[in-house]
Amino acid sequence: MPSKKMEKALNKQINAEMYSAYLYAAMGAHFDSENLDGFANWMKAQAHEEMTHAMKFYTYIVETGGRVVFEAIEKPPVNFGKPEKIFDEVLKHERKVTKLINGLVALARDENDYATENFLQWFVAEQVEEEATADDILQKVKMIGEHPNGLFMMNAQLGQRGAGAAQSGH
Ligand code: FEO
């Protein structure tokens, strides 16, 4: 059973994952307001995925005899800039989340909490994927720049990310 300190840290991560969901949903709303429905679709699928991350922590806390405690979720920004700036923010945000996950792993190791360390390994691998995906889209959006044709094609491509695909394995 995780220590109280570990339990508190895991609860804090629920809040961070839910904030990620909030942030990406807000980015989705921004893209919807710009009529970039494919970009909006990608963000909404991402928001959904972040909620599944939050609930993984929820389930683990419950399964190990802890108590889930929710805190207020910070308000995300309303207006975002161009796609390039937004995906730059996504990448920076994911790097921040990676640091949080690494911090949890360090704490689990410090406490010889092998079960929690093992549980966190899924997130360690997931963050590698999250950063790679954000970086991949950022590089593509950078290449497109202000070209409407490229943006149109990218919008169509990101529109193909289905809710089913977003859930698979995450
Ligand atoms: Fe749950 Fe995008 O990290």
GROMACS .gro file of N, CA and C and ligand atoms in nm:
model
  513
    1MET      N    1   0.084  -0.120   0.000
    1MET     CA    2   0.000   0.000   0.000
    1MET      C    3   0.088   0.126   0.000
    2PRO      N    4   0.062   0.219  -0.091
    2PRO     CA    5   0.146   0.340  -0.095
    2PRO      C    6   0.137   0.418   0.035
    3SER      N    7   0.243   0.489   0.067
    3SER     CA    8   0.244   0.574   0.187
    3SER      C    9   0.146   0.689   0.166
    4LYS      N   10   0.116   0.759   0.273
    4LYS     CA   11   0.027   0.877   0.263
    4LYS      C   12   0.089   0.982   0.170
    5LYS      N   13   0.220   0.994   0.180
    5LYS     CA   14   0.291   1.093   0.096
    5LYS      C   15   0.276   1.057  -0.051
    6MET      N   16   0.294   0.926  -0.079
    6MET     CA   17   0.281   0.878  -0.217
    6MET      C   18   0.137   0.895  -0.266
    7GLU      N   19   0.044   0.862  -0.179
    7GLU     CA   20  -0.099   0.874  -0.214
    7GLU      C   21  -0.133   1.019  -0.249
    8LYS      N   22  -0.080   1.111  -0.171
    8LYS     CA   23  -0.104   1.253  -0.196
    8LYS      C   24  -0.046   1.295  -0.332
    9ALA      N   25   0.072   1.244  -0.360
    9ALA     CA   26   0.139   1.277  -0.488
    9ALA      C   27   0.061   1.218  -0.606
   10LEU      N   28   0.006   1.098  -0.588
   10LEU     CA   29  -0.074   1.036  -0.695
   10LEU      C   30  -0.204   1.114  -0.717
   11ASN      N   31  -0.263   1.159  -0.607
   11ASN     CA   32  -0.384   1.242  -0.618
   11ASN      C   33  -0.353   1.372  -0.693
   12LYS      N   34  -0.237   1.427  -0.666
   12LYS     CA   35  -0.196   1.551  -0.732
   12LYS      C   36  -0.184   1.529  -0.883
   13GLN      N   37  -0.138   1.408  -0.919
   13GLN     CA   38  -0.123   1.377  -1.061
   13GLN      C   39  -0.259   1.363  -1.130
   14ILE      N   40  -0.360   1.319  -1.057
   14ILE     CA   41  -0.496   1.314  -1.114
   14ILE      C   42  -0.532   1.456  -1.158
   15ASN      N   43  -0.504   1.552  -1.072
   15ASN     CA   44  -0.536   1.691  -1.103
   15ASN      C   45  -0.457   1.739  -1.226
   16ALA      N   46  -0.331   1.701  -1.234
   16ALA     CA   47  -0.248   1.742  -1.348
   16ALA      C   48  -0.300   1.682  -1.479
   17GLU      N   49  -0.343   1.555  -1.472
   17GLU     CA   50  -0.396   1.490  -1.594
   17GLU      C   51  -0.529   1.554  -1.634
   18MET      N   52  -0.610   1.587  -1.534
   18MET     CA   53  -0.738   1.651  -1.565
   18MET      C   54  -0.715   1.792  -1.619
   19TYR      N   55  -0.614   1.860  -1.568
   19TYR     CA   56  -0.582   1.991  -1.624
   19TYR      C   57  -0.538   1.976  -1.770
   20SER      N   58  -0.462   1.870  -1.798
   20SER     CA   59  -0.420   1.845  -1.937
   20SER      C   60  -0.543   1.828  -2.025
   21ALA      N   61  -0.642   1.753  -1.975
   21ALA     CA   62  -0.766   1.733  -2.051
   21ALA      C   63  -0.835   1.868  -2.075
   22TYR      N   64  -0.838   1.949  -1.971
   22TYR     CA   65  -0.901   2.081  -1.978
   22TYR      C   66  -0.828   2.170  -2.080
   23LEU      N   67  -0.696   2.166  -2.073
   23LEU     CA   68  -0.614   2.248  -2.163
   23LEU      C   69  -0.636   2.208  -2.309
   24TYR      N   70  -0.634   2.077  -2.335
   24TYR     CA   71  -0.650   2.032  -2.474
   24TYR      C   72  -0.792   2.053  -2.524
   25ALA      N   73  -0.890   2.039  -2.435
   25ALA     CA   74  -1.028   2.068  -2.475
   25ALA      C   75  -1.042   2.216  -2.507
   26ALA      N   76  -0.974   2.302  -2.429
   26ALA     CA   77  -0.977   2.447  -2.455
   26ALA      C   78  -0.911   2.478  -2.590
   27MET      N   79  -0.802   2.407  -2.620
   27MET     CA   80  -0.736   2.425  -2.750
   27MET      C   81  -0.830   2.378  -2.861
   28GLY      N   82  -0.904   2.271  -2.833
   28GLY     CA   83  -1.003   2.221  -2.929
   28GLY      C   84  -1.111   2.325  -2.955
   29ALA      N   85  -1.156   2.389  -2.847
   29ALA     CA   86  -1.259   2.493  -2.862
   29ALA      C   87  -1.206   2.610  -2.945
   30HIS      N   88  -1.078   2.641  -2.924
   30HIS     CA   89  -1.014   2.747  -3.003
   30HIS      C   90  -1.015   2.709  -3.151
   31PHE      N   91  -0.974   2.586  -3.181
   31PHE     CA   92  -0.971   2.542  -3.322
   31PHE      C   93  -1.112   2.537  -3.381
   32ASP      N   94  -1.209   2.495  -3.299
   32ASP     CA   95  -1.347   2.494  -3.348
   32ASP      C   96  -1.391   2.636  -3.384
   33SER      N   97  -1.350   2.732  -3.304
   33SER     CA   98  -1.390   2.871  -3.331
   33SER      C   99  -1.322   2.925  -3.456
   34GLU      N  100  -1.214   2.861  -3.498
   34GLU     CA  101  -1.140   2.901  -3.618
   34GLU      C  102  -1.180   2.816  -3.739
   35ASN      N  103  -1.280   2.733  -3.721
   35ASN     CA  104  -1.327   2.642  -3.825
   35ASN      C  105  -1.223   2.541  -3.871
   36LEU      N  106  -1.128   2.511  -3.783
   36LEU     CA  107  -1.030   2.405  -3.813
   36LEU      C  108  -1.076   2.279  -3.740
   37ASP      N  109  -1.179   2.216  -3.796
   37ASP     CA  110  -1.245   2.106  -3.725
   37ASP      C  111  -1.156   1.983  -3.706
   38GLY      N  112  -1.063   1.960  -3.798
   38GLY     CA  113  -0.973   1.845  -3.784
   38GLY      C  114  -0.877   1.865  -3.667
   39PHE      N  115  -0.822   1.986  -3.656
   39PHE     CA  116  -0.734   2.019  -3.542
   39PHE      C  117  -0.814   2.007  -3.412
   40ALA      N  118  -0.939   2.057  -3.417
   40ALA     CA  119  -1.026   2.051  -3.298
   40ALA      C  120  -1.052   1.905  -3.260
   41ASN      N  121  -1.075   1.822  -3.361
   41ASN     CA  122  -1.101   1.680  -3.336
   41ASN      C  123  -0.981   1.615  -3.266
   42TRP      N  124  -0.862   1.645  -3.313
   42TRP     CA  125  -0.741   1.588  -3.253
   42TRP      C  126  -0.730   1.629  -3.107
   43MET      N  127  -0.755   1.755  -3.081
   43MET     CA  128  -0.745   1.806  -2.943
   43MET      C  129  -0.850   1.742  -2.853
   44LYS      N  130  -0.970   1.723  -2.905
   44LYS     CA  131  -1.076   1.664  -2.823
   44LYS      C  132  -1.045   1.517  -2.793
   45ALA      N  133  -0.987   1.447  -2.891
   45ALA     CA  134  -0.946   1.308  -2.868
   45ALA      C  135  -0.833   1.305  -2.763
   46GLN      N  136  -0.745   1.403  -2.772
   46GLN     CA  137  -0.634   1.411  -2.676
   46GLN      C  138  -0.687   1.439  -2.535
   47ALA      N  139  -0.786   1.527  -2.528
   47ALA     CA  140  -0.848   1.560  -2.399
   47ALA      C  141  -0.909   1.433  -2.338
   48HIS      N  142  -0.974   1.355  -2.424
   48HIS     CA  143  -1.035   1.231  -2.378
   48HIS      C  144  -0.927   1.136  -2.324
   49GLU      N  145  -0.817   1.128  -2.396
   49GLU     CA  146  -0.707   1.041  -2.354
   49GLU      C  147  -0.652   1.083  -2.218
   50GLU      N  148  -0.642   1.214  -2.198
   50GLU     CA  149  -0.591   1.263  -2.069
   50GLU      C  150  -0.685   1.224  -1.954
   51MET      N  151  -0.815   1.223  -1.981
   51MET     CA  152  -0.908   1.179  -1.877
   51MET      C  153  -0.886   1.032  -1.844
   52THR      N  154  -0.853   0.952  -1.947
   52THR     CA  155  -0.825   0.810  -1.918
   52THR      C  156  -0.697   0.798  -1.833
   53HIS      N  157  -0.602   0.888  -1.854
   53HIS     CA  158  -0.480   0.888  -1.771
   53HIS      C  159  -0.519   0.918  -1.626
   54ALA      N  160  -0.601   1.021  -1.609
   54ALA     CA  161  -0.645   1.060  -1.474
   54ALA      C  162  -0.713   0.942  -1.405
   55MET      N  163  -0.797   0.871  -1.481
   55MET     CA  164  -0.873   0.761  -1.420
   55MET      C  165  -0.786   0.639  -1.392
   56LYS      N  166  -0.673   0.627  -1.462
   56LYS     CA  167  -0.579   0.519  -1.429
   56LYS      C  168  -0.523   0.542  -1.288
   57PHE      N  169  -0.490   0.668  -1.259
   57PHE     CA  170  -0.441   0.700  -1.124
   57PHE      C  171  -0.552   0.677  -1.021
   58TYR      N  172  -0.671   0.720  -1.058
   58TYR     CA  173  -0.789   0.701  -0.971
   58TYR      C  174  -0.801   0.553  -0.933
   59THR      N  175  -0.802   0.468  -1.035
   59THR     CA  176  -0.820   0.324  -1.012
   59THR      C  177  -0.707   0.267  -0.926
   60TYR      N  178  -0.585   0.311  -0.954
   60TYR     CA  179  -0.471   0.259  -0.878
   60TYR      C  180  -0.482   0.297  -0.730
   61ILE      N  181  -0.519   0.421  -0.704
   61ILE     CA  182  -0.534   0.467  -0.565
   61ILE      C  183  -0.639   0.383  -0.493
   62VAL      N  184  -0.753   0.362  -0.560
   62VAL     CA  185  -0.862   0.284  -0.499
   62VAL      C  186  -0.817   0.139  -0.476
   63GLU      N  187  -0.754   0.081  -0.579
   63GLU     CA  188  -0.712  -0.060  -0.569
   63GLU      C  189  -0.610  -0.084  -0.458
   64THR      N  190  -0.533   0.019  -0.426
   64THR     CA  191  -0.430   0.002  -0.323
   64THR      C  192  -0.477   0.054  -0.187
   65GLY      N  193  -0.608   0.070  -0.175
   65GLY     CA  194  -0.665   0.104  -0.045
   65GLY      C  195  -0.658   0.250  -0.007
   66GLY      N  196  -0.630   0.336  -0.105
   66GLY     CA  197  -0.621   0.480  -0.076
   66GLY      C  198  -0.753   0.551  -0.098
   67ARG      N  199  -0.748   0.681  -0.086
   67ARG     CA  200  -0.868   0.763  -0.101
   67ARG      C  201  -0.843   0.868  -0.210
   68VAL      N  202  -0.932   0.869  -0.310
   68VAL     CA  203  -0.921   0.969  -0.416
   68VAL      C  204  -0.977   1.101  -0.364
   69VAL      N  205  -0.898   1.206  -0.378
   69VAL     CA  206  -0.942   1.339  -0.336
   69VAL      C  207  -0.920   1.437  -0.451
   70PHE      N  208  -1.026   1.503  -0.493
   70PHE     CA  209  -1.015   1.599  -0.603
   70PHE      C  210  -0.991   1.740  -0.552
   71GLU      N  211  -0.909   1.811  -0.626
   71GLU     CA  212  -0.889   1.954  -0.599
   71GLU      C  213  -0.944   2.033  -0.717
   72ALA      N  214  -0.953   2.164  -0.702
   72ALA     CA  215  -1.000   2.249  -0.811
   72ALA      C  216  -0.904   2.240  -0.929
   73ILE      N  217  -0.961   2.244  -1.050
   73ILE     CA  218  -0.878   2.240  -1.170
   73ILE      C  219  -0.858   2.382  -1.221
   74GLU      N  220  -0.734   2.415  -1.245
   74GLU     CA  221  -0.699   2.550  -1.293
   74GLU      C  222  -0.770   2.583  -1.425
   75LYS      N  223  -0.805   2.711  -1.440
   75LYS     CA  224  -0.871   2.754  -1.564
   75LYS      C  225  -0.767   2.760  -1.677
   76PRO      N  226  -0.797   2.695  -1.789
   76PRO     CA  227  -0.700   2.704  -1.900
   76PRO      C  228  -0.719   2.836  -1.976
   77PRO      N  229  -0.623   2.873  -2.060
   77PRO     CA  230  -0.642   2.996  -2.140
   77PRO      C  231  -0.761   2.981  -2.235
   78VAL      N  232  -0.813   3.094  -2.281
   78VAL     CA  233  -0.926   3.093  -2.375
   78VAL      C  234  -0.876   3.107  -2.518
   79ASN      N  235  -0.787   3.202  -2.535
   79ASN     CA  236  -0.736   3.228  -2.671
   79ASN      C  237  -0.595   3.174  -2.688
   80PHE      N  238  -0.575   3.110  -2.800
   80PHE     CA  239  -0.443   3.057  -2.832
   80PHE      C  240  -0.401   3.117  -2.966
   81GLY      N  241  -0.278   3.104  -3.001
   81GLY     CA  242  -0.231   3.166  -3.125
   81GLY      C  243  -0.248   3.074  -3.246
   82LYS      N  244  -0.152   3.083  -3.333
   82LYS     CA  245  -0.151   3.002  -3.456
   82LYS      C  246  -0.120   2.855  -3.420
   83PRO      N  247  -0.154   2.762  -3.514
   83PRO     CA  248  -0.128   2.620  -3.486
   83PRO      C  249   0.015   2.591  -3.440
   84GLU      N  250   0.112   2.659  -3.502
   84GLU     CA  251   0.252   2.634  -3.464
   84GLU      C  252   0.275   2.666  -3.316
   85LYS      N  253   0.222   2.778  -3.273
   85LYS     CA  254   0.238   2.819  -3.133
   85LYS      C  255   0.166   2.721  -3.040
   86ILE      N  256   0.051   2.675  -3.085
   86ILE     CA  257  -0.029   2.584  -3.002
   86ILE      C  258   0.044   2.450  -2.984
   87PHE      N  259   0.098   2.395  -3.092
   87PHE     CA  260   0.166   2.265  -3.078
   87PHE      C  261   0.299   2.279  -3.006
   88ASP      N  262   0.356   2.399  -3.013
   88ASP     CA  263   0.475   2.426  -2.933
   88ASP      C  264   0.436   2.420  -2.784
   89GLU      N  265   0.320   2.474  -2.754
   89GLU     CA  266   0.269   2.470  -2.615
   89GLU      C  267   0.237   2.328  -2.572
   90VAL      N  268   0.181   2.249  -2.665
   90VAL     CA  269   0.149   2.109  -2.634
   90VAL      C  270   0.277   2.035  -2.597
   91LEU      N  271   0.380   2.053  -2.679
   91LEU     CA  272   0.507   1.985  -2.653
   91LEU      C  273   0.565   2.027  -2.518
   92LYS      N  274   0.563   2.158  -2.493
   92LYS     CA  275   0.616   2.208  -2.364
   92LYS      C  276   0.535   2.150  -2.249
   93HIS      N  277   0.405   2.143  -2.267
   93HIS     CA  278   0.319   2.090  -2.161
   93HIS      C  279   0.351   1.943  -2.134
   94GLU      N  280   0.367   1.867  -2.242
   94GLU     CA  281   0.397   1.725  -2.225
   94GLU      C  282   0.533   1.703  -2.158
   95ARG      N  283   0.628   1.791  -2.189
   95ARG     CA  284   0.759   1.780  -2.123
   95ARG      C  285   0.744   1.805  -1.973
   96LYS      N  286   0.654   1.897  -1.941
   96LYS     CA  287   0.627   1.926  -1.799
   96LYS      C  288   0.565   1.803  -1.731
   97VAL      N  289   0.471   1.740  -1.803
   97VAL     CA  290   0.406   1.620  -1.747
   97VAL      C  291   0.508   1.509  -1.728
   98THR      N  292   0.599   1.494  -1.824
   98THR     CA  293   0.705   1.393  -1.812
   98THR      C  294   0.784   1.414  -1.684
   99LYS      N  295   0.816   1.541  -1.655
   99LYS     CA  296   0.890   1.572  -1.532
   99LYS      C  297   0.809   1.532  -1.408
  100LEU      N  298   0.679   1.555  -1.414
  100LEU     CA  299   0.594   1.517  -1.300
  100LEU      C  300   0.595   1.366  -1.280
  101ILE      N  301   0.584   1.292  -1.393
  101ILE     CA  302   0.587   1.144  -1.385
  101ILE      C  303   0.721   1.098  -1.330
  102ASN      N  304   0.829   1.157  -1.380
  102ASN     CA  305   0.962   1.120  -1.331
  102ASN      C  306   0.975   1.147  -1.181
  103GLY      N  307   0.914   1.256  -1.137
  103GLY     CA  308   0.915   1.290  -0.994
  103GLY      C  309   0.844   1.184  -0.912
  104LEU      N  310   0.734   1.133  -0.967
  104LEU     CA  311   0.660   1.027  -0.898
  104LEU      C  312   0.743   0.899  -0.890
  105VAL      N  313   0.810   0.866  -1.000
  105VAL     CA  314   0.896   0.747  -1.003
  105VAL      C  315   1.007   0.762  -0.898
  106ALA      N  316   1.066   0.880  -0.892
  106ALA     CA  317   1.174   0.904  -0.796
  106ALA      C  318   1.123   0.886  -0.653
  107LEU      N  319   1.003   0.936  -0.628
  107LEU     CA  320   0.945   0.922  -0.493
  107LEU      C  321   0.918   0.774  -0.460
  108ALA      N  322   0.863   0.702  -0.559
  108ALA     CA  323   0.834   0.559  -0.538
  108ALA      C  324   0.963   0.483  -0.507
  109ARG      N  325   1.069   0.517  -0.579
  109ARG     CA  326   1.199   0.451  -0.555
  109ARG      C  327   1.253   0.484  -0.418
  110ASP      N  328   1.238   0.611  -0.383
  110ASP     CA  329   1.285   0.660  -0.255
  110ASP      C  330   1.218   0.584  -0.141
  111GLU      N  331   1.093   0.547  -0.164
  111GLU     CA  332   1.016   0.480  -0.059
  111GLU      C  333   1.017   0.327  -0.074
  112ASN      N  334   1.096   0.277  -0.168
  112ASN     CA  335   1.098   0.133  -0.197
  112ASN      C  336   0.958   0.080  -0.225
  113ASP      N  337   0.879   0.163  -0.293
  113ASP     CA  338   0.740   0.127  -0.327
  113ASP      C  339   0.742   0.070  -0.470
  114TYR      N  340   0.774  -0.060  -0.477
  114TYR     CA  341   0.794  -0.123  -0.609
  114TYR      C  342   0.664  -0.135  -0.689
  115ALA      N  343   0.554  -0.154  -0.619
  115ALA     CA  344   0.424  -0.166  -0.689
  115ALA      C  345   0.391  -0.036  -0.760
  116THR      N  346   0.409   0.076  -0.690
  116THR     CA  347   0.378   0.205  -0.752
  116THR      C  348   0.478   0.235  -0.863
  117GLU      N  349   0.603   0.200  -0.841
  117GLU     CA  350   0.705   0.222  -0.945
  117GLU      C  351   0.666   0.143  -1.070
  118ASN      N  352   0.622   0.022  -1.050
  118ASN     CA  353   0.580  -0.063  -1.161
  118ASN      C  354   0.457  -0.004  -1.232
  119PHE      N  355   0.361   0.042  -1.155
  119PHE     CA  356   0.242   0.106  -1.210
  119PHE      C  357   0.280   0.227  -1.297
  120LEU      N  358   0.378   0.302  -1.250
  120LEU     CA  359   0.417   0.425  -1.320
  120LEU      C  360   0.491   0.401  -1.452
  121GLN      N  361   0.542   0.277  -1.469
  121GLN     CA  362   0.619   0.249  -1.591
  121GLN      C  363   0.536   0.271  -1.718
  122TRP      N  364   0.407   0.241  -1.709
  122TRP     CA  365   0.319   0.264  -1.824
  122TRP      C  366   0.324   0.411  -1.865
  123PHE      N  367   0.323   0.499  -1.764
  123PHE     CA  368   0.323   0.642  -1.790
  123PHE      C  369   0.459   0.690  -1.843
  124VAL      N  370   0.565   0.625  -1.796
  124VAL     CA  371   0.699   0.660  -1.846
  124VAL      C  372   0.703   0.636  -1.997
  125ALA      N  373   0.653   0.520  -2.040
  125ALA     CA  374   0.651   0.486  -2.183
  125ALA      C  375   0.554   0.577  -2.258
  126GLU      N  376   0.440   0.602  -2.198
  126GLU     CA  377   0.338   0.686  -2.262
  126GLU      C  378   0.392   0.827  -2.288
  127GLN      N  379   0.469   0.880  -2.194
  127GLN     CA  380   0.522   1.016  -2.213
  127GLN      C  381   0.619   1.025  -2.329
  128VAL      N  382   0.693   0.917  -2.353
  128VAL     CA  383   0.784   0.916  -2.469
  128VAL      C  384   0.699   0.934  -2.595
  129GLU      N  385   0.588   0.861  -2.599
  129GLU     CA  386   0.498   0.867  -2.714
  129GLU      C  387   0.431   1.004  -2.725
  130GLU      N  388   0.386   1.056  -2.612
  130GLU     CA  389   0.317   1.186  -2.610
  130GLU      C  390   0.408   1.297  -2.664
  131GLU      N  391   0.533   1.297  -2.619
  131GLU     CA  392   0.627   1.400  -2.664
  131GLU      C  393   0.658   1.383  -2.812
  132ALA      N  394   0.676   1.258  -2.855
  132ALA     CA  395   0.710   1.232  -2.996
  132ALA      C  396   0.596   1.275  -3.088
  133THR      N  397   0.473   1.246  -3.050
  133THR     CA  398   0.357   1.284  -3.132
  133THR      C  399   0.345   1.436  -3.141
  134ALA      N  400   0.358   1.504  -3.027
  134ALA     CA  401   0.346   1.650  -3.026
  134ALA      C  402   0.456   1.712  -3.112
  135ASP      N  403   0.577   1.658  -3.100
  135ASP     CA  404   0.689   1.711  -3.177
  135ASP      C  405   0.670   1.687  -3.327
  136ASP      N  406   0.617   1.571  -3.361
  136ASP     CA  407   0.592   1.536  -3.501
  136ASP      C  408   0.493   1.635  -3.564
  137ILE      N  409   0.384   1.661  -3.494
  137ILE     CA  410   0.284   1.754  -3.548
  137ILE      C  411   0.342   1.895  -3.552
  138LEU      N  412   0.416   1.933  -3.450
  138LEU     CA  413   0.478   2.066  -3.447
  138LEU      C  414   0.569   2.086  -3.569
  139GLN      N  415   0.651   1.987  -3.600
  139GLN     CA  416   0.743   2.000  -3.714
  139GLN      C  417   0.665   2.014  -3.845
  140LYS      N  418   0.556   1.939  -3.857
  140LYS     CA  419   0.475   1.946  -3.980
  140LYS      C  420   0.408   2.083  -3.992
  141VAL      N  421   0.353   2.130  -3.881
  141VAL     CA  422   0.284   2.260  -3.881
  141VAL      C  423   0.384   2.371  -3.911
  142LYS      N  424   0.506   2.356  -3.863
  142LYS     CA  425   0.612   2.454  -3.891
  142LYS      C  426   0.641   2.460  -4.040
  143MET      N  427   0.648   2.342  -4.102
  143MET     CA  428   0.678   2.334  -4.246
  143MET      C  429   0.567   2.399  -4.328
  144ILE      N  430   0.445   2.379  -4.282
  144ILE     CA  431   0.329   2.434  -4.353
  144ILE      C  432   0.330   2.586  -4.349
  145GLY      N  433   0.367   2.640  -4.234
  145GLY     CA  434   0.370   2.786  -4.219
  145GLY      C  435   0.235   2.846  -4.247
  146GLU      N  436   0.232   2.943  -4.336
  146GLU     CA  437   0.107   3.015  -4.366
  146GLU      C  438   0.039   2.962  -4.492
  147HIS      N  439   0.085   2.846  -4.544
  147HIS     CA  440   0.026   2.795  -4.668
  147HIS      C  441  -0.110   2.732  -4.644
  148PRO      N  442  -0.217   2.791  -4.699
  148PRO     CA  443  -0.352   2.739  -4.674
  148PRO      C  444  -0.371   2.595  -4.719
  149ASN      N  445  -0.309   2.556  -4.830
  149ASN     CA  446  -0.326   2.419  -4.879
  149ASN      C  447  -0.273   2.317  -4.779
  150GLY      N  448  -0.156   2.345  -4.726
  150GLY     CA  449  -0.094   2.256  -4.629
  150GLY      C  450  -0.178   2.246  -4.504
  151LEU      N  451  -0.230   2.361  -4.461
  151LEU     CA  452  -0.313   2.365  -4.340
  151LEU      C  453  -0.441   2.284  -4.361
  152PHE      N  454  -0.496   2.297  -4.480
  152PHE     CA  455  -0.618   2.224  -4.517
  152PHE      C  456  -0.593   2.073  -4.512
  153MET      N  457  -0.479   2.031  -4.568
  153MET     CA  458  -0.445   1.888  -4.569
  153MET      C  459  -0.420   1.834  -4.428
  154MET      N  460  -0.349   1.915  -4.350
  154MET     CA  461  -0.320   1.876  -4.211
  154MET      C  462  -0.449   1.866  -4.132
  155ASN      N  463  -0.539   1.960  -4.158
  155ASN     CA  464  -0.669   1.960  -4.089
  155ASN      C  465  -0.745   1.830  -4.120
  156ALA      N  466  -0.739   1.789  -4.247
  156ALA     CA  467  -0.806   1.665  -4.289
  156ALA      C  468  -0.742   1.544  -4.221
  157GLN      N  469  -0.609   1.546  -4.213
  157GLN     CA  470  -0.536   1.433  -4.152
  157GLN      C  471  -0.568   1.421  -4.002
  158LEU      N  472  -0.565   1.534  -3.933
  158LEU     CA  473  -0.591   1.531  -3.789
  158LEU      C  474  -0.738   1.500  -3.759
  159GLY      N  475  -0.821   1.526  -3.858
  159GLY     CA  476  -0.964   1.496  -3.844
  159GLY      C  477  -0.992   1.346  -3.843
  160GLN      N  478  -0.892   1.269  -3.887
  160GLN     CA  479  -0.910   1.123  -3.892
  160GLN      C  480  -0.885   1.053  -3.760
  161ARG      N  481  -0.832   1.128  -3.664
  161ARG     CA  482  -0.806   1.065  -3.533
  161ARG      C  483  -0.940   1.039  -3.465
  162GLY      N  484  -0.976   0.912  -3.454
  162GLY     CA  485  -1.106   0.879  -3.399
  162GLY      C  486  -1.103   0.862  -3.249
  163ALA      N  487  -1.220   0.872  -3.188
  163ALA     CA  488  -1.230   0.853  -3.043
  163ALA      C  489  -1.184   0.712  -3.007
  164GLY      N  490  -1.212   0.615  -3.096
  164GLY     CA  491  -1.172   0.477  -3.072
  164GLY      C  492  -1.021   0.464  -3.068
  165ALA      N  493  -0.955   0.530  -3.166
  165ALA     CA  494  -0.810   0.524  -3.174
  165ALA      C  495  -0.749   0.591  -3.052
  166ALA      N  496  -0.813   0.698  -3.007
  166ALA     CA  497  -0.759   0.772  -2.892
  166ALA      C  498  -0.763   0.688  -2.766
  167GLN      N  499  -0.859   0.596  -2.762
  167GLN     CA  500  -0.875   0.516  -2.642
  167GLN      C  501  -0.784   0.394  -2.643
  168SER      N  502  -0.745   0.350  -2.762
  168SER     CA  503  -0.674   0.223  -2.771
  168SER      C  504  -0.542   0.228  -2.695
  169GLY      N  505  -0.534   0.144  -2.597
  169GLY     CA  506  -0.409   0.130  -2.524
  169GLY      C  507  -0.377   0.246  -2.432
  170HIS      N  508  -0.466   0.344  -2.421
  170HIS     CA  509  -0.432   0.458  -2.337
  170HIS      C  510  -0.528   0.475  -2.221
  171FEO    FE1  511  -0.132   1.238  -1.960
  171FEO    FE2  512  -0.041   1.391  -2.208
  171FEO     O1  513   0.006   1.315  -2.048
   0.00000   0.00000   0.00000
